[in-house]
Amino acid sequence: MDKTATTPHDHDASESLAERIRQASATGTPLRIVGGDTRGFYGRPTEGEVLSTAEHRGITFYDPVELVVSVRSGTPLTELEAALAEQGQMLPFEPPRFGEASTVGGMVASGLSGPRRPWAGSVRDFVLGVRVIGHEGIEQRFGGQVMKNVAGYDLSRLMVGAQGTLGLLTEVTFKVLPRPGASRSLHLDISLEEARNRLADWGREPLPISAVAWLEGALHIRLEGGPSSVAATRERLGGDELDESFWTALRDLQLDFFDQGDATASDRPLWRLSLPHRTASLELADAAEASMIHDWAGAQCWVRSAIDAETLRSACRRVDGHATYLGACEGPGSDEPFTPLPSVLLKYHRNLKAELDPKGIFNPGRLYAAF
């Protein structure tokens, strides 16, 4: 097998991080974990001594034949993606970058996925294993290099989206996939209702669709797969050619819609809605409805609106969805950017935090003020 490692795992490489954690645990000092610090807008602000993983980088194992790669948490995401691209492979969940300094650890900690997520899977679906330094300053390995069932806490999955509140990620092992043989993008000038109807029809067929977004009166579609399948589907669906850079801009929140420099941004902050598939339009004010991007074929919506947090979250709850505040300014929702947890889930979250971080030193308050 073709196995490569640019930097073999070395216990000494993480020992300095472990020592910082032991000291913090002994004194009860909060730590603010930072990689490239490109995702600071996502979640609550955290106070504490900065613990940087930026120097803890490198690919420690890569087997292109087995489609497995292990990489240290401080490795720039662009570096990992470049190494995979050389072998014609990719991270299937198309993670957002939010800047050249974006790291693998931050990607996993935030748990965000790009336009391909409904068709390929999420970050959590492709994490095979992790190395984590816990509150005692001991590095432990969870999971491995193959998918398997586990008993007890599956910490490798729990770390995804935990925002660094359960421990310090030092290494992650991913399942990767081959890049598609062909890719074409197009847009059709149709209404949102017509777009929903067509997507419902197309969903009954094995079409090579890998991304769908509706905005500004047009349905944007990406086709990926075998050249003949992509070409035939492109001919069938019609529409106009769309530059592939659209998906990169959507993934990284760089479309004009997301521009925080816009004069209206301070009055109409950004929200991310997670909704069940094929949810009808929420009962929101016309102004809010006019400033929306329907991503993931409608399962994820980006909204710019001055609507108050409770009104928006109530509308989402009615359809079993939730809303996350991503505004870069003070305003409704900024104190608790994530939807408050029901009492039962809150209990489980608190118990898990108490078990894995009893001193409360890892990014305290990052997810919720209570922990």
Short mmCIF file of C-alpha atoms in Angstrom, two decimals:
data_model
loop_
_atom_site.label_atom_id
_atom_site.label_comp_id
_atom_site.label_asym_id
_atom_site.label_seq_id
_atom_site.Cartn_x
_atom_site.Cartn_y
_atom_site.Cartn_z
CA MET A 1 0.00 0.00 0.00
CA ASP A 2 1.06 3.56 -0.69
CA LYS A 3 1.43 5.03 2.76
CA THR A 4 2.97 8.44 3.31
CA ALA A 5 3.54 10.57 6.36
CA THR A 6 5.06 14.03 6.21
CA THR A 7 5.36 14.20 10.01
CA PRO A 8 5.08 10.97 12.03
CA HIS A 9 3.20 11.31 15.29
CA ASP A 10 5.60 12.31 18.03
CA HIS A 11 4.59 12.41 21.69
CA ASP A 12 6.98 15.32 22.28
CA ALA A 13 5.14 17.43 19.70
CA SER A 14 2.06 17.61 21.94
CA GLU A 15 3.82 17.58 25.31
CA SER A 16 4.05 21.38 25.54
CA LEU A 17 0.29 21.63 24.95
CA ALA A 18 -0.32 18.96 27.58
CA GLU A 19 1.83 20.81 30.11
CA ARG A 20 -0.15 24.02 29.55
CA ILE A 21 -3.35 22.11 30.20
CA ARG A 22 -1.99 20.50 33.37
CA GLN A 23 -1.05 23.93 34.69
CA ALA A 24 -4.43 25.38 33.79
CA SER A 25 -6.24 22.49 35.44
CA ALA A 26 -4.19 22.84 38.62
CA THR A 27 -4.98 26.56 38.90
CA GLY A 28 -8.47 26.51 37.38
CA THR A 29 -7.34 28.91 34.65
CA PRO A 30 -9.70 29.10 31.63
CA LEU A 31 -8.14 28.46 28.24
CA ARG A 32 -9.20 29.95 24.93
CA ILE A 33 -8.20 27.44 22.25
CA VAL A 34 -7.14 29.04 18.98
CA GLY A 35 -5.94 27.58 15.67
CA GLY A 36 -6.16 30.03 12.79
CA ASP A 37 -8.82 32.07 14.66
CA THR A 38 -10.93 32.34 11.50
CA ARG A 39 -14.14 31.06 13.14
CA GLY A 40 -14.35 33.45 16.06
CA PHE A 41 -17.69 34.74 14.79
CA TYR A 42 -19.31 31.35 15.36
CA GLY A 43 -20.44 30.95 18.94
CA ARG A 44 -20.09 33.01 22.11
CA PRO A 45 -16.89 34.93 22.90
CA THR A 46 -14.56 33.11 25.29
CA GLU A 47 -12.27 34.68 27.85
CA GLY A 48 -9.08 32.95 28.96
CA GLU A 49 -5.40 32.39 28.30
CA VAL A 50 -4.79 31.71 24.62
CA LEU A 51 -3.73 28.15 23.87
CA SER A 52 -2.62 28.04 20.25
CA THR A 53 -2.35 24.90 18.12
CA ALA A 54 -0.91 26.79 15.13
CA GLU A 55 2.53 25.16 15.48
CA HIS A 56 1.10 21.68 15.98
CA ARG A 57 0.77 20.81 12.30
CA GLY A 58 1.52 18.22 9.67
CA ILE A 59 0.05 15.12 8.03
CA THR A 60 1.07 12.13 10.15
CA PHE A 61 -0.39 9.34 8.00
CA TYR A 62 -1.89 9.12 4.52
CA ASP A 63 -2.91 6.01 2.63
CA PRO A 64 -4.54 7.03 -0.67
CA VAL A 65 -5.39 3.40 -1.45
CA GLU A 66 -7.36 2.96 1.79
CA LEU A 67 -8.73 6.55 1.58
CA VAL A 68 -7.53 7.43 5.08
CA VAL A 69 -5.57 10.44 6.29
CA SER A 70 -4.43 11.52 9.79
CA VAL A 71 -3.49 15.14 10.37
CA ARG A 72 -2.58 17.35 13.32
CA SER A 73 -5.14 19.89 14.44
CA GLY A 74 -3.06 23.00 13.74
CA THR A 75 -2.52 22.07 10.07
CA PRO A 76 -3.96 24.67 7.67
CA LEU A 77 -7.00 23.27 5.91
CA THR A 78 -5.61 24.42 2.57
CA GLU A 79 -2.48 22.33 3.17
CA LEU A 80 -4.50 19.19 3.80
CA GLU A 81 -6.75 19.78 0.79
CA ALA A 82 -3.74 20.35 -1.46
CA ALA A 83 -2.18 17.05 -0.37
CA LEU A 84 -5.44 15.23 -1.07
CA ALA A 85 -5.86 16.93 -4.45
CA GLU A 86 -2.45 15.63 -5.55
CA GLN A 87 -3.91 12.12 -5.21
CA GLY A 88 -7.22 13.07 -6.84
CA GLN A 89 -9.04 12.95 -3.49
CA MET A 90 -11.00 15.32 -1.26
CA LEU A 91 -12.80 15.91 2.02
CA PRO A 92 -16.33 14.98 0.87
CA PHE A 93 -18.16 17.39 3.19
CA GLU A 94 -16.58 20.44 1.50
CA PRO A 95 -15.65 22.34 4.68
CA PRO A 96 -15.77 26.16 4.77
CA ARG A 97 -12.40 27.87 5.08
CA PHE A 98 -13.15 31.44 6.20
CA GLY A 99 -9.57 32.40 5.40
CA GLU A 100 -6.16 30.96 4.55
CA ALA A 101 -5.34 30.47 8.24
CA SER A 102 -8.28 28.10 8.81
CA THR A 103 -7.10 24.90 10.51
CA VAL A 104 -8.22 21.29 10.63
CA GLY A 105 -8.93 21.56 14.36
CA GLY A 106 -11.18 24.57 13.89
CA MET A 107 -12.97 22.83 11.05
CA VAL A 108 -13.78 19.83 13.27
CA ALA A 109 -14.56 21.92 16.35
CA SER A 110 -17.12 24.04 14.50
CA GLY A 111 -18.57 21.06 12.63
CA LEU A 112 -19.64 23.15 9.63
CA SER A 113 -20.00 21.61 6.18
CA GLY A 114 -20.31 23.11 2.71
CA PRO A 115 -22.78 22.84 -0.20
CA ARG A 116 -22.14 19.10 -0.78
CA ARG A 117 -23.23 18.09 2.73
CA PRO A 118 -26.79 16.76 1.95
CA TRP A 119 -25.44 14.47 -0.77
CA ALA A 120 -22.10 13.38 0.74
CA GLY A 121 -22.48 13.66 4.51
CA SER A 122 -21.27 15.91 7.34
CA VAL A 123 -17.89 16.36 9.05
CA ARG A 124 -18.96 13.91 11.76
CA ASP A 125 -19.70 11.21 9.18
CA PHE A 126 -16.07 11.14 8.00
CA VAL A 127 -14.18 11.37 11.30
CA LEU A 128 -12.68 7.95 12.06
CA GLY A 129 -10.64 8.82 15.12
CA VAL A 130 -9.04 11.59 17.15
CA ARG A 131 -6.25 12.26 19.62
CA VAL A 132 -7.36 14.49 22.49
CA ILE A 133 -5.61 16.01 25.49
CA GLY A 134 -8.06 15.95 28.39
CA HIS A 135 -8.25 18.02 31.56
CA GLU A 136 -5.56 15.87 33.23
CA GLY A 137 -3.06 16.78 30.52
CA ILE A 138 -2.92 13.26 29.10
CA GLU A 139 -3.20 12.65 25.36
CA GLN A 140 -5.54 9.79 24.48
CA ARG A 141 -6.60 8.21 21.23
CA PHE A 142 -10.25 7.49 20.40
CA GLY A 143 -11.51 5.63 17.34
CA GLY A 144 -9.08 4.43 14.71
CA GLN A 145 -8.65 4.24 10.94
CA VAL A 146 -11.78 2.26 10.07
CA MET A 147 -15.50 2.69 10.71
CA LYS A 148 -16.67 0.54 13.63
CA ASN A 149 -19.24 0.35 16.41
CA VAL A 150 -18.28 1.69 19.82
CA ALA A 151 -19.49 1.35 23.40
CA GLY A 152 -19.72 4.28 25.80
CA TYR A 153 -18.74 7.78 24.73
CA ASP A 154 -17.72 7.97 21.07
CA LEU A 155 -15.45 10.92 21.78
CA SER A 156 -14.21 11.09 18.20
CA ARG A 157 -17.72 12.08 17.12
CA LEU A 158 -18.48 14.16 20.21
CA MET A 159 -15.58 16.47 19.45
CA VAL A 160 -17.21 17.49 16.16
CA GLY A 161 -19.11 20.71 16.78
CA ALA A 162 -18.10 20.85 20.46
CA GLN A 163 -16.18 24.10 19.85
CA GLY A 164 -13.24 22.90 21.93
CA THR A 165 -15.30 22.69 25.13
CA LEU A 166 -14.54 19.01 25.87
CA GLY A 167 -10.78 18.87 25.39
CA LEU A 168 -7.96 19.83 23.05
CA LEU A 169 -7.92 18.11 19.66
CA THR A 170 -4.36 17.27 18.64
CA GLU A 171 -4.95 14.95 15.69
CA VAL A 172 -7.86 13.81 13.52
CA THR A 173 -8.19 10.82 11.18
CA PHE A 174 -10.59 11.19 8.25
CA LYS A 175 -12.13 9.00 5.62
CA VAL A 176 -11.62 10.72 2.25
CA LEU A 177 -13.12 10.11 -1.19
CA PRO A 178 -12.03 10.42 -4.83
CA ARG A 179 -12.75 13.70 -6.56
CA PRO A 180 -15.57 13.50 -9.15
CA GLY A 181 -14.58 12.83 -12.75
CA ALA A 182 -16.57 15.77 -14.08
CA SER A 183 -18.31 18.86 -12.72
CA ARG A 184 -20.72 21.33 -14.33
CA SER A 185 -22.79 24.08 -12.76
CA LEU A 186 -25.85 25.90 -14.06
CA HIS A 187 -28.60 28.25 -13.00
CA LEU A 188 -32.24 28.43 -13.96
CA ASP A 189 -34.29 31.61 -13.61
CA ILE A 190 -37.31 30.17 -11.79
CA SER A 191 -39.34 31.00 -8.70
CA LEU A 192 -38.70 29.38 -5.33
CA GLU A 193 -41.96 27.44 -5.56
CA GLU A 194 -41.07 26.09 -9.00
CA ALA A 195 -37.59 25.23 -7.77
CA ARG A 196 -39.07 23.19 -4.93
CA ASN A 197 -41.35 21.33 -7.34
CA ARG A 198 -38.53 20.48 -9.71
CA LEU A 199 -36.24 19.35 -6.90
CA ALA A 200 -38.99 17.07 -5.60
CA ASP A 201 -39.25 15.48 -9.05
CA TRP A 202 -35.49 15.21 -9.55
CA GLY A 203 -35.11 13.69 -6.09
CA ARG A 204 -36.90 10.56 -7.32
CA GLU A 205 -34.16 9.92 -9.89
CA PRO A 206 -30.45 9.06 -9.56
CA LEU A 207 -29.24 12.39 -10.95
CA PRO A 208 -25.61 13.45 -10.25
CA ILE A 209 -26.59 16.53 -8.23
CA SER A 210 -24.10 17.56 -5.52
CA ALA A 211 -25.20 21.09 -4.60
CA VAL A 212 -28.38 23.17 -4.88
CA ALA A 213 -29.05 26.75 -3.78
CA TRP A 214 -31.81 29.22 -4.62
CA LEU A 215 -31.25 32.97 -4.41
CA GLU A 216 -32.12 36.15 -6.25
CA GLY A 217 -34.78 34.48 -8.37
CA ALA A 218 -32.61 31.64 -9.68
CA LEU A 219 -31.91 28.01 -8.87
CA HIS A 220 -28.19 27.18 -8.82
CA ILE A 221 -27.23 23.53 -9.37
CA ARG A 222 -23.95 21.63 -9.43
CA LEU A 223 -23.61 18.29 -11.19
CA GLU A 224 -20.71 15.95 -10.31
CA GLY A 225 -19.87 12.41 -11.34
CA GLY A 226 -18.98 10.50 -14.48
CA PRO A 227 -18.48 12.70 -17.58
CA SER A 228 -21.28 11.07 -19.59
CA SER A 229 -23.78 11.24 -16.72
CA VAL A 230 -22.97 14.89 -16.00
CA ALA A 231 -23.20 15.86 -19.67
CA ALA A 232 -26.54 14.08 -20.18
CA THR A 233 -28.05 15.63 -17.04
CA ARG A 234 -26.75 19.07 -18.00
CA GLU A 235 -28.47 18.76 -21.38
CA ARG A 236 -31.69 17.61 -19.79
CA LEU A 237 -31.98 20.28 -17.09
CA GLY A 238 -31.15 23.19 -19.38
CA GLY A 239 -30.45 26.61 -17.91
CA ASP A 240 -27.33 28.75 -18.25
CA GLU A 241 -23.74 27.97 -17.32
CA LEU A 242 -22.68 28.97 -13.82
CA ASP A 243 -19.10 29.67 -12.83
CA GLU A 244 -17.83 27.03 -10.39
CA SER A 245 -16.47 29.79 -8.14
CA PHE A 246 -20.04 30.41 -6.99
CA TRP A 247 -19.88 27.33 -4.75
CA THR A 248 -16.58 28.39 -3.21
CA ALA A 249 -18.02 31.82 -2.42
CA LEU A 250 -21.16 30.25 -0.93
CA ARG A 251 -19.12 27.77 1.09
CA ASP A 252 -16.91 30.48 2.58
CA LEU A 253 -19.73 33.03 3.05
CA GLN A 254 -18.15 35.40 0.53
CA LEU A 255 -21.14 36.18 -1.67
CA ASP A 256 -22.35 39.79 -1.61
CA PHE A 257 -25.24 38.61 0.56
CA PHE A 258 -22.82 37.85 3.40
CA ASP A 259 -20.78 41.06 3.13
CA GLN A 260 -20.61 42.50 6.65
CA GLY A 261 -19.47 45.79 5.14
CA ASP A 262 -22.91 46.29 3.65
CA ALA A 263 -24.61 49.41 4.98
CA THR A 264 -27.61 47.36 6.15
CA ALA A 265 -25.62 44.59 7.84
CA SER A 266 -25.63 46.17 11.31
CA ASP A 267 -29.44 46.47 11.23
CA ARG A 268 -30.05 43.09 9.58
CA PRO A 269 -27.60 40.58 11.12
CA LEU A 270 -26.97 37.13 9.71
CA TRP A 271 -28.80 33.99 10.82
CA ARG A 272 -28.33 30.37 9.79
CA LEU A 273 -31.48 28.25 9.81
CA SER A 274 -31.36 24.46 9.87
CA LEU A 275 -34.67 23.07 8.62
CA PRO A 276 -36.13 19.67 7.75
CA HIS A 277 -35.86 18.76 4.08
CA ARG A 278 -38.60 20.29 1.86
CA THR A 279 -39.84 22.64 4.56
CA ALA A 280 -42.24 25.26 3.20
CA SER A 281 -41.40 28.94 3.64
CA LEU A 282 -41.38 30.10 7.24
CA GLU A 283 -43.98 32.62 8.34
CA LEU A 284 -41.64 35.61 8.44
CA ALA A 285 -41.97 39.24 7.46
CA ASP A 286 -41.61 40.06 3.77
CA ALA A 287 -38.37 41.90 4.41
CA ALA A 288 -36.81 38.82 5.97
CA GLU A 289 -38.09 36.53 3.25
CA ALA A 290 -36.57 38.77 0.56
CA SER A 291 -33.11 38.41 2.12
CA MET A 292 -32.65 34.65 2.15
CA ILE A 293 -30.45 32.05 0.51
CA HIS A 294 -31.97 28.59 0.38
CA ASP A 295 -28.94 26.29 0.53
CA TRP A 296 -28.77 22.48 0.77
CA ALA A 297 -31.92 22.30 -1.39
CA GLY A 298 -33.69 24.29 1.33
CA ALA A 299 -32.46 22.39 4.40
CA GLN A 300 -30.15 25.29 5.30
CA CYS A 301 -31.23 28.91 4.93
CA TRP A 302 -29.18 32.03 5.40
CA VAL A 303 -31.26 34.99 6.54
CA ARG A 304 -30.53 38.67 6.93
CA SER A 305 -33.18 40.26 9.10
CA ALA A 306 -33.81 42.53 12.05
CA ILE A 307 -36.41 40.07 13.32
CA ASP A 308 -36.00 39.31 17.03
CA ALA A 309 -34.47 36.02 18.08
CA GLU A 310 -37.52 34.53 19.79
CA THR A 311 -39.83 35.21 16.83
CA LEU A 312 -37.40 33.63 14.40
CA ARG A 313 -36.66 30.64 16.64
CA SER A 314 -40.36 30.08 17.31
CA ALA A 315 -40.98 29.92 13.56
CA CYS A 316 -38.19 27.35 13.25
CA ARG A 317 -39.44 25.28 16.17
CA ARG A 318 -42.85 24.98 14.55
CA VAL A 319 -41.23 23.00 11.73
CA ASP A 320 -38.70 21.17 13.98
CA GLY A 321 -35.79 23.39 12.93
CA HIS A 322 -33.46 25.78 14.74
CA ALA A 323 -31.70 29.10 14.19
CA THR A 324 -28.12 30.19 14.89
CA TYR A 325 -27.02 33.82 15.13
CA LEU A 326 -23.88 34.73 13.17
CA GLY A 327 -24.06 38.51 13.37
CA ALA A 328 -20.82 40.38 13.82
CA CYS A 329 -22.50 43.06 15.91
CA GLU A 330 -24.47 43.34 19.12
CA GLY A 331 -28.15 42.69 18.72
CA PRO A 332 -31.01 40.28 19.33
CA GLY A 333 -29.64 36.78 19.63
CA SER A 334 -26.01 37.76 20.20
CA ASP A 335 -26.03 36.71 23.89
CA GLU A 336 -27.06 33.16 23.03
CA PRO A 337 -26.21 32.55 19.36
CA PHE A 338 -27.27 28.89 19.50
CA THR A 339 -30.87 27.83 20.08
CA PRO A 340 -31.42 27.24 23.82
CA LEU A 341 -31.52 23.55 24.69
CA PRO A 342 -34.58 21.77 26.08
CA SER A 343 -34.17 20.88 29.74
CA VAL A 344 -33.42 17.20 29.10
CA LEU A 345 -30.71 17.93 26.51
CA LEU A 346 -29.30 20.67 28.72
CA LYS A 347 -28.90 18.15 31.52
CA TYR A 348 -26.97 15.76 29.26
CA HIS A 349 -24.72 18.55 27.98
CA ARG A 350 -23.92 19.68 31.52
CA ASN A 351 -23.21 16.13 32.65
CA LEU A 352 -20.91 15.53 29.69
CA LYS A 353 -19.05 18.79 30.30
CA ALA A 354 -18.67 17.95 34.00
CA GLU A 355 -17.31 14.50 33.16
CA LEU A 356 -14.78 15.57 30.54
CA ASP A 357 -13.90 19.05 31.83
CA PRO A 358 -14.68 19.19 35.58
CA LYS A 359 -12.57 22.32 36.13
CA GLY A 360 -14.29 24.15 33.26
CA ILE A 361 -11.01 25.19 31.60
CA PHE A 362 -11.73 24.39 27.94
CA ASN A 363 -13.37 27.30 26.08
CA PRO A 364 -15.86 27.98 28.90
CA GLY A 365 -19.11 29.53 27.71
CA ARG A 366 -18.32 29.02 24.04
CA LEU A 367 -21.54 27.14 23.30
CA TYR A 368 -23.79 28.29 26.14
CA ALA A 369 -23.29 30.70 29.02
CA ALA A 370 -24.08 27.97 31.55
CA PHE A 371 -21.05 25.91 30.55
#
